[in-house]
Coordinates of C-alpha atoms and ligand atoms in Angstrom, one line a residue:
M1 CA 30.6 5.4 7.0
G2 CA 29.6 7.5 4.0
K3 CA 31.4 10.5 2.6
Q4 CA 30.8 14.1 3.6
L5 CA 30.1 16.9 1.1
I6 CA 30.8 20.6 1.8
I7 CA 28.9 22.9 -0.5
G8 CA 30.7 26.3 -0.5
S9 CA 34.1 24.9 0.4
N10 CA 36.0 28.0 -0.9
G11 CA 34.2 30.4 1.5
Q12 CA 35.4 31.9 4.8
V13 CA 34.1 29.0 6.9
G14 CA 34.1 26.3 4.2
T15 CA 37.8 26.6 3.7
E16 CA 38.6 26.0 7.3
L17 CA 35.9 23.4 7.8
L18 CA 37.4 21.5 4.8
S19 CA 40.8 21.4 6.4
A20 CA 39.4 20.3 9.8
L21 CA 37.2 17.5 8.4
R22 CA 40.0 16.2 6.1
A23 CA 42.4 16.1 9.1
K24 CA 39.8 14.2 11.0
Y25 CA 38.4 11.8 8.4
G26 CA 41.0 11.7 5.6
K27 CA 41.0 13.7 2.5
E28 CA 39.3 11.1 0.2
N29 CA 36.3 11.1 2.5
I30 CA 35.5 14.8 2.4
I31 CA 34.3 16.1 -1.0
A32 CA 34.8 19.8 -1.5
S33 CA 32.6 21.8 -3.9
D34 CA 32.1 25.4 -4.9
L35 CA 31.0 27.6 -7.9
K36 CA 34.6 28.1 -8.9
E37 CA 38.0 26.4 -8.5
P38 CA 39.7 27.3 -5.2
K39 CA 42.3 30.2 -5.5
S40 CA 45.1 27.9 -4.5
P41 CA 45.0 24.2 -5.5
I42 CA 43.8 21.8 -2.9
E43 CA 44.5 18.1 -2.6
G44 CA 41.5 15.6 -2.5
P45 CA 38.2 15.5 -4.4
F46 CA 36.7 18.8 -5.6
H47 CA 33.7 19.5 -7.8
I48 CA 32.5 22.7 -9.4
L49 CA 28.9 22.9 -8.1
D50 CA 26.2 25.5 -8.0
A51 CA 24.3 25.3 -4.6
M52 CA 21.0 25.8 -6.5
D53 CA 21.6 23.0 -9.0
K54 CA 19.5 20.1 -7.6
T55 CA 20.4 17.6 -10.3
A56 CA 24.1 18.2 -9.9
I57 CA 23.9 17.9 -6.1
H58 CA 21.9 14.7 -6.4
A59 CA 24.4 13.2 -8.8
I60 CA 27.4 14.0 -6.5
V61 CA 25.6 12.6 -3.5
K62 CA 24.7 9.3 -5.3
E63 CA 28.0 8.8 -7.2
N64 CA 30.1 9.4 -4.1
D65 CA 27.9 7.7 -1.4
V66 CA 27.6 10.9 0.5
D67 CA 25.7 10.7 3.8
T68 CA 26.4 14.1 5.3
I69 CA 26.2 17.6 3.8
Y70 CA 27.6 20.9 5.2
L71 CA 25.7 23.6 3.3
M72 CA 28.1 26.6 3.7
A73 CA 27.1 28.6 0.6
A74 CA 25.1 31.7 1.4
M75 CA 24.8 35.4 0.6
L76 CA 25.7 37.3 3.8
S77 CA 24.1 40.4 5.3
A78 CA 25.8 43.4 3.5
T79 CA 25.8 41.8 -0.1
A80 CA 22.2 40.5 0.5
E81 CA 21.0 44.1 1.1
K82 CA 22.2 45.0 -2.4
M83 CA 20.4 42.1 -4.1
P84 CA 17.6 40.9 -1.8
D85 CA 15.9 38.6 -4.4
K86 CA 19.1 36.8 -5.3
A87 CA 20.0 36.4 -1.6
W88 CA 16.6 34.9 -0.9
G89 CA 16.9 32.7 -3.9
L90 CA 20.3 31.3 -3.0
N91 CA 19.8 31.0 0.7
M92 CA 16.4 29.2 0.5
T93 CA 16.7 27.2 -2.7
S94 CA 20.0 25.5 -1.6
L95 CA 18.4 24.8 1.8
F96 CA 15.3 23.1 0.3
I97 CA 17.4 21.0 -2.0
T98 CA 19.5 19.6 0.9
L99 CA 16.5 19.3 3.3
D100 CA 14.7 17.3 0.6
L101 CA 17.7 15.0 0.1
A102 CA 17.5 14.2 3.9
K103 CA 13.8 13.8 3.8
E104 CA 14.1 11.3 0.9
G105 CA 16.7 9.4 3.0
L106 CA 19.5 10.1 0.5
I107 CA 21.6 11.7 3.2
K108 CA 21.6 11.0 6.9
K109 CA 22.7 14.4 8.4
L110 CA 22.8 18.0 7.4
F111 CA 24.6 21.0 8.8
W112 CA 23.2 24.4 8.0
P113 CA 24.7 27.6 9.5
S114 CA 22.4 30.2 11.0
T115 CA 23.5 33.5 12.4
I116 CA 23.0 36.3 15.0
A117 CA 21.3 38.2 12.2
V118 CA 18.0 36.3 13.0
F119 CA 17.7 38.8 15.9
G120 CA 16.5 42.4 15.3
P121 CA 16.2 45.8 17.0
N122 CA 13.4 44.5 19.4
S123 CA 15.5 41.6 20.6
E124 CA 17.3 41.8 24.0
H125 CA 20.7 43.2 23.0
V126 CA 22.7 41.9 25.9
M127 CA 23.0 38.1 26.6
T128 CA 20.3 37.6 23.9
P129 CA 18.5 34.4 24.7
Q130 CA 17.9 31.4 22.5
H131 CA 14.1 31.9 22.3
G132 CA 13.8 35.7 22.5
I133 CA 12.2 38.1 20.1
L134 CA 13.1 37.2 16.5
E135 CA 12.3 40.1 14.2
P136 CA 15.2 40.5 11.8
T137 CA 15.3 43.7 9.6
T138 CA 17.8 42.4 6.9
V139 CA 17.0 40.1 4.0
Y140 CA 19.8 37.8 5.2
G141 CA 18.3 37.6 8.7
I142 CA 14.9 37.0 7.3
S143 CA 16.2 34.2 5.1
K144 CA 18.1 32.6 8.0
L145 CA 15.1 32.8 10.3
A146 CA 12.8 31.3 7.7
G147 CA 15.5 28.6 7.2
E148 CA 15.6 27.8 10.9
Q149 CA 11.9 27.4 10.9
W150 CA 12.0 25.1 7.9
C151 CA 14.8 23.0 9.5
A152 CA 12.7 22.6 12.6
Y153 CA 9.6 21.7 10.4
Y154 CA 11.6 19.0 8.5
Q155 CA 12.9 17.7 11.8
R156 CA 9.5 17.5 13.4
R157 CA 7.5 16.3 10.4
Y158 CA 10.0 14.1 8.6
G159 CA 12.5 13.2 11.3
V160 CA 15.3 14.9 9.4
D161 CA 18.6 15.2 11.3
V162 CA 19.6 18.8 10.6
R163 CA 21.9 20.7 12.9
T164 CA 22.2 24.4 13.1
L165 CA 24.4 27.0 14.9
R166 CA 23.8 30.7 15.1
Y167 CA 27.3 31.8 14.3
P168 CA 28.5 35.2 15.5
G169 CA 31.0 37.2 13.4
L170 CA 33.8 34.8 12.6
I171 CA 37.4 35.9 12.6
G172 CA 40.2 33.9 10.9
Y173 CA 43.2 34.7 8.7
K174 CA 43.4 31.6 6.5
S175 CA 40.3 32.6 4.4
A176 CA 38.8 35.9 3.5
P177 CA 35.2 36.8 4.5
G178 CA 32.8 38.0 1.8
G179 CA 30.0 40.4 2.1
G180 CA 29.2 40.4 5.8
T181 CA 28.8 43.2 8.4
T182 CA 31.3 41.7 10.8
D183 CA 34.0 41.5 8.1
Y184 CA 35.7 44.6 9.5
A185 CA 37.0 42.4 12.4
V186 CA 39.0 40.4 9.8
D187 CA 40.1 43.2 7.5
I188 CA 41.4 45.3 10.4
F189 CA 44.2 42.7 11.0
T190 CA 45.4 42.7 7.3
K191 CA 45.5 46.5 7.3
A192 CA 47.2 46.7 10.8
V193 CA 50.0 44.4 9.6
H194 CA 50.5 45.9 6.1
E195 CA 49.5 49.6 6.5
G196 CA 49.4 50.3 10.2
Q197 CA 46.0 51.9 9.9
F198 CA 42.4 51.0 9.2
T199 CA 39.2 52.9 8.3
C200 CA 36.3 51.2 9.9
F201 CA 32.8 51.0 8.3
L202 CA 31.2 50.6 11.8
S203 CA 31.1 53.2 14.5
A204 CA 33.7 53.1 17.3
E205 CA 31.3 51.8 20.0
R206 CA 29.3 49.3 17.9
T207 CA 29.6 46.1 19.9
L208 CA 29.0 42.7 18.3
P209 CA 29.3 39.0 19.2
M210 CA 32.4 37.5 17.6
M211 CA 34.4 34.3 17.6
Y212 CA 37.8 33.0 16.6
M213 CA 37.5 30.6 13.6
D214 CA 39.1 27.7 15.4
D215 CA 36.4 27.8 18.1
A216 CA 33.6 28.0 15.4
I217 CA 35.0 25.0 13.6
A218 CA 35.4 23.1 16.9
A219 CA 31.8 23.9 17.8
T220 CA 30.6 22.7 14.3
L221 CA 32.4 19.4 14.6
Q222 CA 31.2 19.0 18.2
L223 CA 27.6 19.6 17.4
M224 CA 27.7 17.2 14.4
D225 CA 29.3 14.5 16.6
A226 CA 26.8 14.9 19.5
P227 CA 24.4 12.0 20.0
K228 CA 20.9 13.1 18.8
E229 CA 19.3 12.4 22.2
Q230 CA 21.6 15.0 23.7
L231 CA 20.2 17.8 21.6
K232 CA 17.3 18.8 23.7
T233 CA 17.1 22.4 22.7
Y234 CA 16.1 21.7 19.1
V235 CA 17.5 23.5 16.2
P236 CA 19.2 26.1 16.2
Y237 CA 21.7 26.7 19.0
N238 CA 22.9 30.2 20.1
L239 CA 26.7 30.2 20.1
A240 CA 28.9 32.8 21.9
S241 CA 32.5 33.6 22.6
L242 CA 33.8 37.2 22.4
S243 CA 32.0 40.5 22.4
F244 CA 33.7 43.8 21.5
S245 CA 33.5 47.1 19.6
P246 CA 35.9 48.3 17.0
E247 CA 37.4 50.7 19.5
Q248 CA 38.1 47.9 22.0
L249 CA 39.5 45.7 19.2
A250 CA 41.8 48.6 18.1
K251 CA 43.0 49.0 21.7
E252 CA 44.0 45.4 21.8
I253 CA 45.8 45.6 18.5
K254 CA 47.7 48.7 19.8
V255 CA 49.2 46.5 22.6
L256 CA 51.1 44.6 19.9
I257 CA 51.4 47.4 17.2
P258 CA 51.6 50.6 19.3
N259 CA 51.5 52.9 16.2
F260 CA 48.3 51.4 14.8
Q261 CA 45.7 54.0 13.9
I262 CA 42.0 53.6 13.4
S263 CA 39.4 56.0 11.9
Y264 CA 35.7 55.6 11.5
E265 CA 33.5 56.1 8.4
P266 CA 30.3 54.3 9.3
D267 CA 28.1 53.3 6.3
F268 CA 24.9 51.3 5.9
R269 CA 26.5 48.3 7.6
D270 CA 26.6 50.3 10.9
E271 CA 22.8 50.3 10.9
I272 CA 22.7 46.6 10.3
A273 CA 25.1 46.0 13.2
A274 CA 23.0 48.3 15.4
S275 CA 20.0 45.9 14.9
W276 CA 22.0 42.9 16.1
P277 CA 22.8 41.7 19.7
E278 CA 25.9 42.9 21.6
S279 CA 26.3 39.5 23.3
I280 CA 24.7 36.1 23.2
D281 CA 23.4 33.7 25.8
D282 CA 24.6 30.2 24.7
S283 CA 23.8 28.3 27.9
A284 CA 21.7 25.7 25.9
A285 CA 24.8 24.7 23.8
R286 CA 26.9 24.6 26.9
A287 CA 24.4 22.4 28.7
D288 CA 23.4 20.1 25.9
W289 CA 26.7 19.3 24.2
N290 CA 29.4 20.8 26.5
W291 CA 30.3 23.7 24.3
S292 CA 32.9 26.2 25.6
P293 CA 35.1 28.5 23.5
K294 CA 38.9 28.5 24.0
T295 CA 40.1 31.8 22.6
N296 CA 39.9 35.1 24.4
L297 CA 40.2 38.6 22.9
S298 CA 44.0 39.1 23.6
S299 CA 44.9 35.6 22.3
M300 CA 42.7 36.0 19.2
V301 CA 44.4 39.3 18.4
A302 CA 47.9 37.7 18.8
L303 CA 46.9 34.8 16.6
M304 CA 45.4 37.0 13.9
L305 CA 48.5 39.3 13.8
E306 CA 50.9 36.4 13.7
G307 CA 48.8 34.6 11.1
N308 CA 48.6 37.6 8.8
K309 CA 52.4 38.2 9.1
S310 CA 53.1 34.5 8.3
L311 CA 50.9 34.7 5.2
S312 CA 52.8 37.7 3.9
K313 CA 56.1 35.8 4.2
V314 CA 54.8 32.9 1.9
Ligands
AKB401 C1 27.5 38.8 8.5 O1 28.1 39.7 9.0 O2 26.6 38.9 7.6 C2 27.9 37.4 9.0 C3 27.0 37.0 10.1 C4 27.0 37.7 11.4 O3 26.2 36.1 9.9 N1 29.2 37.3 9.4

């Protein structure tokens, strides 16, 4: 078995994916890489790597006998709106470099995350289907939809094994999110634990699909392990777990922190969120590779509060 490379291993998902893959396959077999050194030192191989540097990616793949890449580097929805050209450049260039590596037979498998941001205001908002209307209004959503189409093209035309999940908003305490519209659902826990109050940049009733990080990582590993013949639905798969508004989340937090206060100052991110689904139909993932999430809203809230408290003791 060849080694596996994570591009963007310092990010919100990359950090937790790295731990999970190293626990499963051994730290020497998983190569971490990112633009900068990780904030706290990690054991095992790490390379400084720009996701748009084709030559450097090729060198790491060849020198380390890499056969699988997880391309986790991307510019997310809120940041991408502030620099659309840079977002397009990063999100697409890095994808083409890795798709071409697979096309040339230099790697065997690629994971590339997509998102609920591929949907738009004309999509069905409740239990949004896999193959519904796809008319994103953000540059992030446009880049991810184009990427999905390119993945499908490389799979059809060149037989590339590329696997893709449409992640909902992801919630974990071990790594910080950066530049997304769903980030409020992570930040709220840090503020609840340390300050007892939170000002939300989405409006109270803005419901979005969300997922606890452990479920997202489990889904990623499960999809990558699934035999190719089982993946009948083609790339990408809708993925669902929780669905709640800031108001509903705050109510759950108050069960454990009764004095917690939330206020609302919606900004441009509320408009982005309004264009996205409220809940997702992931029946294809459930049927094709047995997907099912484990964490419900109350257990996610308890885990997030405990996790944030334990971090502040370190
Ligand atoms: C974002 O908010 O941009 C991301 C996403 C939903 O893909 N978390």
